[in-house]
Amino acid sequence: MIDEIVLRNVALIREAAMVPATGLSVITGESGSGKTAFLSGLKLLVGERASVDMVRDGAAMLEVEGRFFPLGSTDPEDELIALRTVAADGRSRVRLNGSMASVGDLAERVGPGIDLCGQHEHQQLMRPASHLRMLDDWIGAALDEPLAAYRDALGAASAAHARYDELRATGQADSARLDEAKYVLGRIDAVNPQPGEYDELLAEARRMENIEDLARSAGGAREAISGENGALDSLNEAISLLGTAAHIDASFQNEALALSEACYILEDAARAIDGLLPDLDSFDPARLEELQNRLAAFQGLMRAYGPSMDEVLNRREQAAEVLALYSNIDEALAQAKRDWQAAEGVLAKAADALSATHARFAPKFASEVNAVLAQLEMAGSSLSYDIRRMERARWGEAGPDQVAFAFKPTPDSEPRPLSRIASGGELSRVTLAVKTVLGQADTAETLVFDEVDAGVGGKAALAVGEVLAQLAQSHQVIVVTHLAQIAVLADAHFVVERAGKVSPETRLRQVEGRDRVEEVARMLSGTVDAASLAHATEMLEAASSTSS
């Protein structure tokens, strides 16, 4: 909903601010005072195209700024502040919560929450694509189960179709893909690499290539440990000396034991080195050549399909899958087609159930709208509907149906699309009826009516006012009106006035108390006198007592 809107240099408005009520707000003023300037600014905030003609004469740019909250919320976390500027040279700028944005962002973030009822170019009801969504929103929980079943079936059918198309494309692939898979598989299988084999070969080849250095280093280590005058000889001598010292001083006994443990460790190490020490006589040049050749083959595969052996093995698996697929492609394709046809059968039944739900509720929706039209003194008019099953290719998440509402201005006339309703007032009242029936199911939280009272008066004016007040219980409603019967029902009343002769400008002010009585009196008779003031006071008191 709109928490506040500020306009600067829009048409004849130098600067004006409006804080509409959460319920019903009205904008009144004499003809030509500039009431529609507010609507022009609001259209900019919902993403409509800008015109330089909207910039106040002599101003460098216009600005329209709005603060929005979800209906019923004032949590700062939910706040959205939108600013749009239009320069005199036509350049337009948008900011959302202080960050740069686009006009498209405005249309996406702000537009869906505000419906300019009576404005053909923006009103949601004018777009047939929105009619199904409106009906679904009104149906509510009764639609949950059939819609969920339809969407599940649609997803399954889409997946089955994709699998069939994939297999069909595979079956139609040229021979180059098959030849490549055969070549890859043949080349890799000629080497027949095993997981982990490359690292084992690499380690063995490195050992054989460096066998002399390995034997020299290991032999030297063994000699240093267990050879003549090696570490074991020195260690045994130290153990003997400490044993002698321990006979004199027992405190040396622990150190002698520690050295004995170290001696055992060195002896174990010497034996282990003996076991690892390569036998130079066992060196096999043929084995080394075999290892090097196999490693070269592995490295050739890695250059072609690597860079790692894991990737080489993955490539082999992919090539094998391609060949396996082609080997039974006809059978797989036939099964995929059967699966797809079965999924389409399930989808058709789910679509029928969803369509049946639409067909069951659409007459009820139209009947309730027509009841409100009768309440609005449009008893000869009616809303009708047309539900058609779209071709399968157009089915989407919303369902298989195309729903279009139409309007009959008289009982004998043919239904016509809502976009062809010529009268702005008539269109506004049809919209009012639809919005009233939708109630809280309506996705637009703020409804702005410009011509809802056009061409009505007396009893019809009272009826329009009553329905607007009813609608304001579930929506934020803003009405530009010239009828006192509507104005007295408002929770907030704003007056548009023209001021100045040399440099005229439009001003917007909220009226309360005596000022509001005078404005209602002016609306009743065109002048403010004792009779009109008395009548205005009576109407306001009656409206107040009714609302309380």
Coordinates of C-alpha atoms in Angstrom, one line a residue:
M1 CA 0.0 0.0 0.0
I2 CA 1.0 3.6 -0.4
D3 CA 2.3 5.1 2.9
E4 CA 3.2 8.4 1.4
I5 CA 3.6 10.0 -2.0
V6 CA 5.4 13.3 -2.8
L7 CA 5.2 15.0 -6.2
R8 CA 7.5 17.9 -7.3
N9 CA 7.1 19.8 -10.6
V10 CA 4.5 17.5 -12.0
A11 CA 2.3 19.4 -14.5
L12 CA 1.0 22.3 -12.4
I13 CA 2.1 20.9 -9.1
R14 CA 5.1 22.6 -7.7
E15 CA 5.2 20.3 -4.6
A16 CA 2.5 18.2 -3.0
A17 CA 2.5 15.4 -0.5
M18 CA -0.2 12.9 0.3
V19 CA -0.5 10.4 3.1
P20 CA -3.5 8.3 2.2
A21 CA -5.5 6.3 4.7
T22 CA -5.2 2.5 4.8
G23 CA -8.9 2.4 4.0
L24 CA -10.7 4.9 1.8
S25 CA -9.2 8.2 0.7
V26 CA -10.9 10.7 -1.7
I27 CA -9.4 13.4 -3.8
T28 CA -11.9 16.2 -4.7
G29 CA -11.7 19.7 -6.3
E30 CA -13.3 21.9 -8.8
S31 CA -13.1 20.9 -12.5
G32 CA -9.8 21.9 -14.0
S33 CA -8.0 22.1 -10.7
G34 CA -5.6 19.4 -11.6
K35 CA -6.9 16.3 -9.8
T36 CA -5.5 14.0 -12.5
A37 CA -1.9 15.3 -11.9
F38 CA -1.8 13.0 -8.8
L39 CA -2.7 10.0 -11.1
S40 CA 0.0 11.1 -13.6
G41 CA 2.6 11.0 -10.9
L42 CA 1.4 7.6 -9.6
K43 CA 1.6 6.2 -13.1
L44 CA 5.2 7.1 -13.1
L45 CA 5.8 5.1 -9.9
V46 CA 4.2 2.0 -11.3
G47 CA 6.5 2.0 -14.3
E48 CA 4.5 3.7 -17.0
R49 CA 6.2 5.6 -19.8
A50 CA 7.1 9.2 -19.0
S51 CA 6.5 12.3 -21.1
V52 CA 8.4 15.5 -21.0
D53 CA 5.0 17.3 -21.2
M54 CA 4.5 16.2 -17.5
V55 CA 7.5 18.4 -16.4
R56 CA 6.3 21.7 -14.9
D57 CA 7.1 24.7 -17.2
G58 CA 10.4 26.2 -16.2
A59 CA 11.5 23.2 -14.1
A60 CA 14.6 21.2 -14.8
M61 CA 12.9 17.9 -13.9
L62 CA 10.0 16.4 -12.1
E63 CA 10.2 14.0 -9.1
V64 CA 7.8 11.5 -7.8
E65 CA 8.7 9.7 -4.6
G66 CA 6.7 7.1 -2.8
R67 CA 7.0 5.0 0.4
F68 CA 5.3 1.6 0.3
F69 CA 4.5 -1.1 2.9
P70 CA 2.5 -4.3 2.6
L71 CA -1.1 -3.7 3.6
G72 CA -1.3 -3.7 7.4
S73 CA 2.5 -3.5 8.0
T74 CA 4.7 -0.6 9.2
D75 CA 7.8 -2.8 9.8
P76 CA 10.8 -0.8 8.6
E77 CA 12.1 -4.1 7.1
D78 CA 9.1 -4.2 4.7
E79 CA 9.6 -0.6 3.6
L80 CA 10.1 0.2 -0.1
I81 CA 11.0 3.8 -1.1
A82 CA 10.8 4.5 -4.8
L83 CA 12.0 7.7 -6.5
R84 CA 11.5 8.5 -10.2
T85 CA 12.8 11.6 -11.9
V86 CA 12.1 12.8 -15.4
A87 CA 14.3 15.6 -16.8
A88 CA 13.0 18.3 -19.2
D89 CA 15.1 16.6 -21.9
G90 CA 13.3 13.3 -21.4
R91 CA 15.9 11.4 -19.4
S92 CA 14.3 9.2 -16.7
R93 CA 16.0 7.9 -13.5
V94 CA 14.8 5.4 -10.9
R95 CA 16.0 4.6 -7.4
L96 CA 14.7 1.9 -5.1
N97 CA 15.6 2.1 -1.5
G98 CA 18.4 4.5 -2.5
S99 CA 19.9 2.2 -5.1
M100 CA 19.9 2.8 -8.9
A101 CA 17.2 0.8 -10.7
S102 CA 15.3 0.7 -13.9
V103 CA 11.7 1.5 -15.0
G104 CA 11.3 -2.2 -15.4
D105 CA 12.2 -2.7 -11.7
L106 CA 9.5 -0.2 -10.8
A107 CA 6.9 -2.1 -12.9
E108 CA 8.0 -5.4 -11.2
R109 CA 8.3 -4.2 -7.6
V110 CA 5.6 -1.5 -7.3
G111 CA 3.3 -2.1 -10.3
P112 CA 1.6 -5.3 -9.2
G113 CA 0.5 -3.8 -5.9
I114 CA -1.3 -0.8 -7.4
D115 CA -4.2 -1.0 -9.9
L116 CA -5.2 2.2 -11.6
C117 CA -8.9 1.3 -12.1
G118 CA -10.4 3.1 -15.0
Q119 CA -7.0 3.7 -16.7
H120 CA -7.2 1.5 -19.7
E121 CA -3.4 1.5 -20.3
H122 CA -2.5 0.2 -16.9
Q123 CA -5.5 -1.6 -15.4
Q124 CA -4.9 -5.3 -14.7
L125 CA -8.4 -6.2 -15.7
M126 CA -7.7 -5.0 -19.2
R127 CA -5.1 -7.7 -19.7
P128 CA -6.8 -11.1 -20.6
A129 CA -3.7 -12.9 -19.4
S130 CA -4.6 -11.8 -15.8
H131 CA -8.2 -13.2 -15.9
L132 CA -7.2 -16.8 -15.2
R133 CA -5.0 -15.6 -12.3
M134 CA -7.9 -13.6 -10.8
L135 CA -10.3 -16.5 -11.1
D136 CA -7.7 -18.8 -9.5
D137 CA -7.0 -16.4 -6.7
W138 CA -10.8 -16.2 -6.0
I139 CA -11.2 -20.0 -6.0
G140 CA -8.5 -20.3 -3.4
A141 CA -7.9 -23.5 -1.5
A142 CA -10.3 -25.5 -3.6
L143 CA -7.8 -25.2 -6.5
D144 CA -4.8 -26.3 -4.5
E145 CA -5.1 -30.1 -5.0
P146 CA -6.0 -30.1 -8.7
L147 CA -3.5 -27.5 -9.5
A148 CA -0.7 -29.3 -7.6
A149 CA -1.6 -32.6 -9.4
Y150 CA -1.6 -30.8 -12.8
R151 CA 1.8 -29.2 -12.1
D152 CA 3.3 -32.5 -11.0
A153 CA 2.0 -34.2 -14.1
L154 CA 3.2 -31.4 -16.3
G155 CA 6.7 -31.7 -14.9
A156 CA 6.7 -35.5 -15.4
A157 CA 5.4 -35.2 -19.0
S158 CA 8.0 -32.5 -19.8
A159 CA 10.8 -34.7 -18.4
A160 CA 9.6 -37.7 -20.3
H161 CA 9.4 -35.6 -23.5
A162 CA 12.9 -34.3 -23.0
R163 CA 14.2 -37.8 -22.5
Y164 CA 12.5 -39.0 -25.7
D165 CA 13.9 -36.0 -27.6
E166 CA 17.4 -36.7 -26.2
L167 CA 17.3 -40.3 -27.4
R168 CA 15.9 -39.4 -30.8
A169 CA 18.6 -36.8 -31.3
T170 CA 21.1 -39.5 -30.3
G171 CA 19.7 -41.9 -32.8
Q172 CA 19.9 -39.3 -35.5
A173 CA 23.4 -38.2 -34.7
D174 CA 25.9 -38.6 -37.6
S175 CA 28.5 -41.3 -37.8
A176 CA 31.3 -39.0 -36.6
R177 CA 30.1 -39.3 -33.0
L178 CA 30.1 -43.0 -33.2
D179 CA 33.4 -43.2 -34.9
E180 CA 34.9 -40.9 -32.3
A181 CA 33.5 -43.0 -29.4
K182 CA 34.9 -46.2 -31.1
Y183 CA 38.3 -44.6 -31.6
V184 CA 38.5 -43.3 -28.0
L185 CA 37.4 -46.7 -26.6
G186 CA 39.8 -48.6 -28.8
R187 CA 42.8 -46.3 -28.0
I188 CA 42.3 -46.4 -24.3
D189 CA 41.5 -50.1 -24.2
A190 CA 44.7 -50.9 -26.1
V191 CA 46.6 -49.6 -23.1
N192 CA 44.0 -51.0 -20.7
P193 CA 44.9 -48.7 -17.7
Q194 CA 43.7 -49.7 -14.3
P195 CA 42.7 -47.4 -11.5
G196 CA 45.9 -46.4 -9.5
E197 CA 48.2 -48.3 -11.9
Y198 CA 49.9 -45.1 -13.2
D199 CA 51.1 -44.1 -9.8
E200 CA 52.4 -47.6 -9.0
L201 CA 54.3 -47.7 -12.3
L202 CA 55.8 -44.3 -11.8
A203 CA 57.1 -45.3 -8.3
E204 CA 58.6 -48.6 -9.6
A205 CA 60.3 -46.9 -12.6
R206 CA 61.7 -44.2 -10.4
R207 CA 63.2 -46.9 -8.1
M208 CA 64.8 -48.8 -10.9
E209 CA 66.1 -45.7 -12.6
N210 CA 67.9 -44.7 -9.4
I211 CA 68.8 -48.1 -8.1
E212 CA 72.5 -47.4 -7.8
D213 CA 71.9 -44.2 -5.8
L214 CA 69.3 -46.1 -3.7
A215 CA 71.8 -48.9 -3.0
R216 CA 74.6 -46.5 -2.1
S217 CA 72.4 -44.5 0.3
A218 CA 70.8 -47.5 1.9
G219 CA 74.1 -49.4 2.2
G220 CA 75.8 -46.4 3.7
A221 CA 73.0 -46.0 6.3
R222 CA 73.2 -49.7 7.2
E223 CA 77.0 -49.4 7.6
A224 CA 76.7 -46.3 9.8
I225 CA 74.3 -48.2 12.1
S226 CA 75.7 -51.7 12.3
G227 CA 79.1 -51.6 10.6
E228 CA 82.5 -51.6 12.4
N229 CA 82.7 -48.6 14.7
G230 CA 79.1 -47.8 13.7
A231 CA 76.3 -46.5 15.9
L232 CA 75.6 -49.8 17.5
D233 CA 79.2 -50.3 18.6
S234 CA 79.3 -46.9 20.1
L235 CA 75.9 -47.4 21.7
N236 CA 76.9 -50.8 23.2
E237 CA 80.1 -49.2 24.6
A238 CA 78.0 -46.4 26.2
I239 CA 75.6 -49.0 27.7
S240 CA 78.5 -50.9 29.2
L241 CA 80.0 -47.8 30.8
L242 CA 76.7 -46.7 32.2
G243 CA 76.1 -50.2 33.6
T244 CA 79.5 -49.9 35.5
A245 CA 78.5 -46.5 36.8
A246 CA 75.1 -47.8 37.9
H247 CA 76.9 -50.3 40.2
I248 CA 78.3 -47.3 42.0
D249 CA 75.3 -44.9 41.6
A250 CA 71.9 -46.4 40.9
S251 CA 70.7 -43.2 39.4
F252 CA 72.6 -44.1 36.2
Q253 CA 70.5 -47.2 35.8
N254 CA 67.6 -45.4 34.0
E255 CA 69.9 -43.9 31.4
A256 CA 71.5 -47.3 30.8
L257 CA 68.0 -48.8 30.2
A258 CA 67.0 -46.0 27.8
L259 CA 70.2 -46.6 25.8
S260 CA 69.4 -50.3 25.7
E261 CA 65.9 -49.5 24.2
A262 CA 67.6 -47.2 21.6
C263 CA 69.9 -50.1 20.8
Y264 CA 67.0 -52.4 20.0
I265 CA 65.4 -49.7 17.8
L266 CA 68.7 -49.3 15.8
E267 CA 69.0 -53.1 15.4
D268 CA 65.4 -53.2 14.0
A269 CA 66.2 -50.3 11.7
A270 CA 69.3 -52.1 10.4
R271 CA 67.4 -55.3 9.7
A272 CA 64.7 -53.3 7.9
I273 CA 67.3 -51.5 5.8
D274 CA 68.8 -54.9 4.9
G275 CA 65.4 -56.0 3.7
L276 CA 64.9 -52.8 1.6
L277 CA 68.4 -52.7 0.2
P278 CA 68.2 -53.3 -3.5
D279 CA 70.2 -56.1 -5.1
L280 CA 72.2 -54.6 -7.9
D281 CA 72.5 -57.9 -9.4
S282 CA 68.7 -58.1 -9.7
F283 CA 68.5 -55.0 -11.8
D284 CA 66.5 -55.8 -15.0
P285 CA 67.0 -53.3 -17.9
A286 CA 64.2 -55.0 -19.8
R287 CA 61.8 -54.4 -17.0
L288 CA 62.8 -50.8 -16.8
E289 CA 62.2 -50.4 -20.6
E290 CA 58.8 -52.1 -20.2
L291 CA 57.9 -49.6 -17.4
Q292 CA 59.0 -46.6 -19.4
N293 CA 57.1 -47.7 -22.5
R294 CA 53.9 -48.3 -20.5
L295 CA 54.3 -44.9 -18.7
A296 CA 54.8 -43.3 -22.1
A297 CA 51.5 -44.9 -23.3
F298 CA 49.8 -43.6 -20.2
Q299 CA 51.2 -40.1 -20.7
G300 CA 50.0 -40.2 -24.3
L301 CA 46.4 -40.9 -23.1
M302 CA 46.6 -38.1 -20.5
R303 CA 47.7 -35.6 -23.2
A304 CA 44.8 -36.6 -25.4
Y305 CA 42.1 -37.1 -22.8
G306 CA 43.5 -35.9 -19.4
P307 CA 45.3 -34.2 -18.0
S308 CA 44.9 -36.8 -15.2
M309 CA 44.4 -40.5 -15.5
D310 CA 41.0 -40.2 -13.7
E311 CA 39.8 -38.0 -16.6
V312 CA 41.1 -40.6 -19.1
L313 CA 39.1 -43.3 -17.3
N314 CA 36.0 -41.0 -17.3
R315 CA 36.4 -40.4 -21.0
R316 CA 36.5 -44.1 -21.6
E317 CA 33.3 -44.6 -19.6
Q318 CA 31.6 -41.9 -21.6
A319 CA 32.6 -43.4 -24.9
A320 CA 31.4 -46.8 -23.7
E321 CA 28.1 -45.3 -22.7
V322 CA 27.7 -43.8 -26.2
L323 CA 28.4 -47.2 -27.9
A324 CA 26.1 -49.0 -25.4
L325 CA 23.3 -46.4 -26.1
Y326 CA 23.6 -46.9 -29.9
S327 CA 23.6 -50.6 -29.5
N328 CA 20.0 -50.6 -28.1
I329 CA 18.8 -47.2 -29.3
D330 CA 15.7 -48.5 -31.0
E331 CA 14.5 -50.3 -27.9
A332 CA 15.4 -47.4 -25.6
L333 CA 13.6 -44.9 -27.9
A334 CA 10.5 -47.1 -28.1
Q335 CA 10.4 -47.3 -24.3
A336 CA 11.0 -43.5 -23.9
K337 CA 8.0 -42.9 -26.3
R338 CA 5.8 -45.2 -24.2
D339 CA 6.9 -43.4 -21.0
W340 CA 6.1 -40.1 -22.6
Q341 CA 2.7 -41.2 -23.9
A342 CA 1.9 -42.6 -20.4
A343 CA 2.9 -39.3 -18.8
E344 CA 0.8 -37.3 -21.3
G345 CA -2.2 -39.5 -20.4
V346 CA -1.7 -38.7 -16.7
L347 CA -1.4 -35.0 -17.6
A348 CA -4.6 -35.1 -19.6
K349 CA -6.6 -36.4 -16.7
A350 CA -5.0 -33.8 -14.3
A351 CA -5.8 -31.1 -16.9
D352 CA -9.4 -32.3 -17.1
A353 CA -9.8 -32.1 -13.3
L354 CA -8.3 -28.6 -13.2
S355 CA -10.6 -27.5 -16.1
A356 CA -13.6 -28.9 -14.3
T357 CA -12.7 -26.9 -11.2
H358 CA -12.5 -23.7 -13.3
A359 CA -15.8 -24.6 -15.0
R360 CA -17.4 -25.1 -11.6
F361 CA -16.3 -21.9 -10.0
A362 CA -16.4 -19.4 -13.0
P363 CA -20.2 -19.1 -13.0
K364 CA -20.2 -18.5 -9.3
F365 CA -17.6 -15.8 -9.7
A366 CA -19.5 -14.1 -12.5
S367 CA -22.8 -14.3 -10.6
E368 CA -21.3 -12.6 -7.6
V369 CA -19.8 -9.8 -9.8
N370 CA -23.2 -9.4 -11.5
A371 CA -24.8 -9.1 -8.1
V372 CA -22.5 -6.2 -7.2
L373 CA -23.2 -4.6 -10.7
A374 CA -26.9 -4.7 -9.8
Q375 CA -26.1 -3.1 -6.5
L376 CA -24.3 -0.4 -8.5
E377 CA -27.4 0.3 -10.5
M378 CA -26.1 -1.6 -13.5
A379 CA -28.7 -4.4 -13.4
G380 CA -28.9 -4.6 -17.2
S381 CA -25.2 -5.2 -17.5
S382 CA -23.4 -8.4 -16.8
L383 CA -20.0 -10.0 -16.7
S384 CA -19.6 -13.2 -18.7
Y385 CA -16.7 -15.6 -19.1
D386 CA -15.3 -17.9 -21.7
I387 CA -13.1 -20.9 -20.8
R388 CA -11.2 -22.5 -23.6
R389 CA -8.7 -25.4 -23.6
M390 CA -5.5 -24.2 -25.2
E391 CA -3.5 -26.4 -27.6
R392 CA -1.1 -28.7 -25.7
A393 CA 2.0 -26.7 -26.7
R394 CA 0.7 -23.6 -24.8
W395 CA 0.1 -25.4 -21.5
G396 CA 2.1 -23.9 -18.7
E397 CA 2.2 -23.8 -14.9
A398 CA -1.1 -21.9 -14.7
G399 CA -2.9 -24.7 -16.4
P400 CA -4.4 -25.7 -19.8
D401 CA -7.2 -23.2 -19.8
Q402 CA -7.6 -19.7 -21.3
V403 CA -10.1 -17.7 -19.3
A404 CA -11.4 -14.4 -20.7
F405 CA -14.0 -12.2 -19.0
A406 CA -16.4 -10.2 -21.2
F407 CA -19.0 -7.5 -20.6
K408 CA -22.6 -7.1 -21.8
P409 CA -23.8 -3.6 -21.4
T410 CA -27.4 -4.7 -22.0
P411 CA -29.1 -8.0 -21.8
D412 CA -29.6 -8.2 -25.5
S413 CA -26.1 -7.2 -26.5
E414 CA -23.2 -9.5 -27.4
P415 CA -20.4 -9.9 -24.9
R416 CA -17.4 -7.8 -25.7
P417 CA -13.9 -7.8 -24.4
L418 CA -13.4 -5.6 -21.3
S419 CA -10.8 -3.6 -23.2
R420 CA -13.5 -2.5 -25.5
I421 CA -15.6 -0.9 -22.8
A422 CA -15.7 2.7 -24.1
S423 CA -17.0 4.5 -21.0
G424 CA -14.3 5.1 -18.4
G425 CA -17.0 5.3 -15.7
E426 CA -18.6 2.1 -16.8
L427 CA -15.2 0.4 -16.9
S428 CA -14.4 1.7 -13.4
R429 CA -17.7 0.3 -12.0
V430 CA -17.1 -3.1 -13.6
T431 CA -13.6 -3.1 -12.0
L432 CA -15.1 -2.0 -8.7
A433 CA -17.5 -5.0 -8.8
V434 CA -14.7 -7.4 -9.7
K435 CA -12.4 -6.1 -7.1
T436 CA -15.1 -6.3 -4.5
V437 CA -15.8 -9.9 -5.2
L438 CA -12.1 -10.7 -5.2
G439 CA -11.7 -9.1 -1.8
Q440 CA -8.5 -10.2 0.0
A441 CA -7.7 -12.6 -2.8
D442 CA -6.8 -9.7 -5.0
T443 CA -3.0 -9.3 -5.5
A444 CA -3.3 -5.5 -5.9
E445 CA -3.4 -3.9 -2.4
T446 CA -4.0 -0.3 -3.6
L447 CA -6.9 0.5 -6.0
V448 CA -7.1 3.9 -7.5
F449 CA -10.4 4.9 -9.1
D450 CA -10.6 8.0 -11.4
E451 CA -14.0 7.9 -13.1
V452 CA -16.0 5.5 -11.0
D453 CA -18.7 8.1 -10.4
A454 CA -18.9 9.4 -14.0
G455 CA -22.5 9.7 -15.1
V456 CA -24.1 8.6 -11.9
G457 CA -26.0 10.4 -9.2
G458 CA -28.7 9.9 -6.6
K459 CA -29.3 6.3 -5.6
A460 CA -26.5 5.0 -7.9
A461 CA -24.1 7.4 -6.3
L462 CA -25.0 6.1 -2.9
A463 CA -24.5 2.5 -4.1
V464 CA -21.1 3.3 -5.5
G465 CA -20.1 4.9 -2.3
E466 CA -21.3 1.9 -0.2
V467 CA -19.4 -0.6 -2.4
L468 CA -16.2 1.5 -2.3
A469 CA -16.5 1.6 1.5
Q470 CA -16.9 -2.2 1.5
L471 CA -13.9 -2.6 -0.7
A472 CA -11.8 -0.4 1.5
Q473 CA -12.2 -3.0 4.3
S474 CA -9.8 -5.3 2.3
H475 CA -7.9 -2.8 0.2
Q476 CA -6.4 0.6 0.3
V477 CA -8.7 2.6 -2.0
I478 CA -8.1 6.1 -3.4
V479 CA -10.9 7.7 -5.4
V480 CA -10.9 10.9 -7.5
T481 CA -14.5 12.0 -7.2
H482 CA -17.0 14.8 -7.7
L483 CA -19.7 13.2 -5.6
A484 CA -20.4 14.3 -2.1
Q485 CA -22.1 10.9 -1.4
I486 CA -18.7 9.2 -1.9
A487 CA -16.5 11.9 -0.3
V488 CA -18.3 11.8 3.1
L489 CA -17.5 8.1 3.4
A490 CA -13.7 8.6 3.2
D491 CA -11.3 8.0 6.0
A492 CA -9.0 10.7 4.6
H493 CA -10.2 13.6 2.4
F494 CA -7.8 15.6 0.1
V495 CA -8.7 18.7 -1.9
V496 CA -6.9 19.8 -5.1
E497 CA -6.9 23.6 -5.6
R498 CA -5.7 25.9 -8.3
A499 CA -3.8 28.9 -7.0
G500 CA -2.2 31.9 -8.6
K501 CA -3.0 33.7 -11.8
V502 CA 0.4 34.9 -13.1
S503 CA 2.0 31.5 -12.3
P504 CA -0.8 29.1 -11.6
E505 CA -0.1 26.0 -9.7
T506 CA -2.0 23.0 -8.2
R507 CA -2.0 22.4 -4.5
L508 CA -3.1 19.3 -2.5
R509 CA -4.2 19.6 1.1
Q510 CA -6.0 17.3 3.5
V511 CA -9.2 18.7 4.9
E512 CA -10.7 17.9 8.3
G513 CA -13.3 19.5 10.5
R514 CA -14.8 22.8 9.3
D515 CA -12.7 22.7 6.1
R516 CA -14.1 19.3 5.1
V517 CA -17.6 20.4 5.8
E518 CA -17.1 23.4 3.5
E519 CA -15.6 21.2 0.7
V520 CA -18.6 18.8 0.9
A521 CA -20.9 21.8 0.8
R522 CA -19.2 23.1 -2.3
M523 CA -19.6 19.6 -3.9
L524 CA -23.3 19.6 -3.1
S525 CA -24.3 23.0 -4.5
G526 CA -21.3 24.7 -6.0
T527 CA -21.4 27.3 -3.3
V528 CA -20.9 27.4 0.4
D529 CA -24.0 28.7 2.2
A530 CA -26.0 27.9 5.2
A531 CA -28.1 25.3 3.5
S532 CA -25.3 23.5 1.8
L533 CA -23.3 23.6 5.1
A534 CA -26.2 22.1 7.0
H535 CA -26.7 19.4 4.4
A536 CA -22.9 18.6 4.4
T537 CA -22.8 18.4 8.1
E538 CA -25.8 16.1 8.2
M539 CA -24.2 13.8 5.5
L540 CA -20.8 13.6 7.4
E541 CA -22.5 12.8 10.7
A542 CA -24.6 10.1 9.1
A543 CA -21.6 8.6 7.4
S544 CA -19.6 8.7 10.7
S545 CA -22.4 7.0 12.6
T546 CA -22.8 4.3 9.9
S547 CA -19.0 3.6 9.9
S548 CA -18.8 3.4 13.7

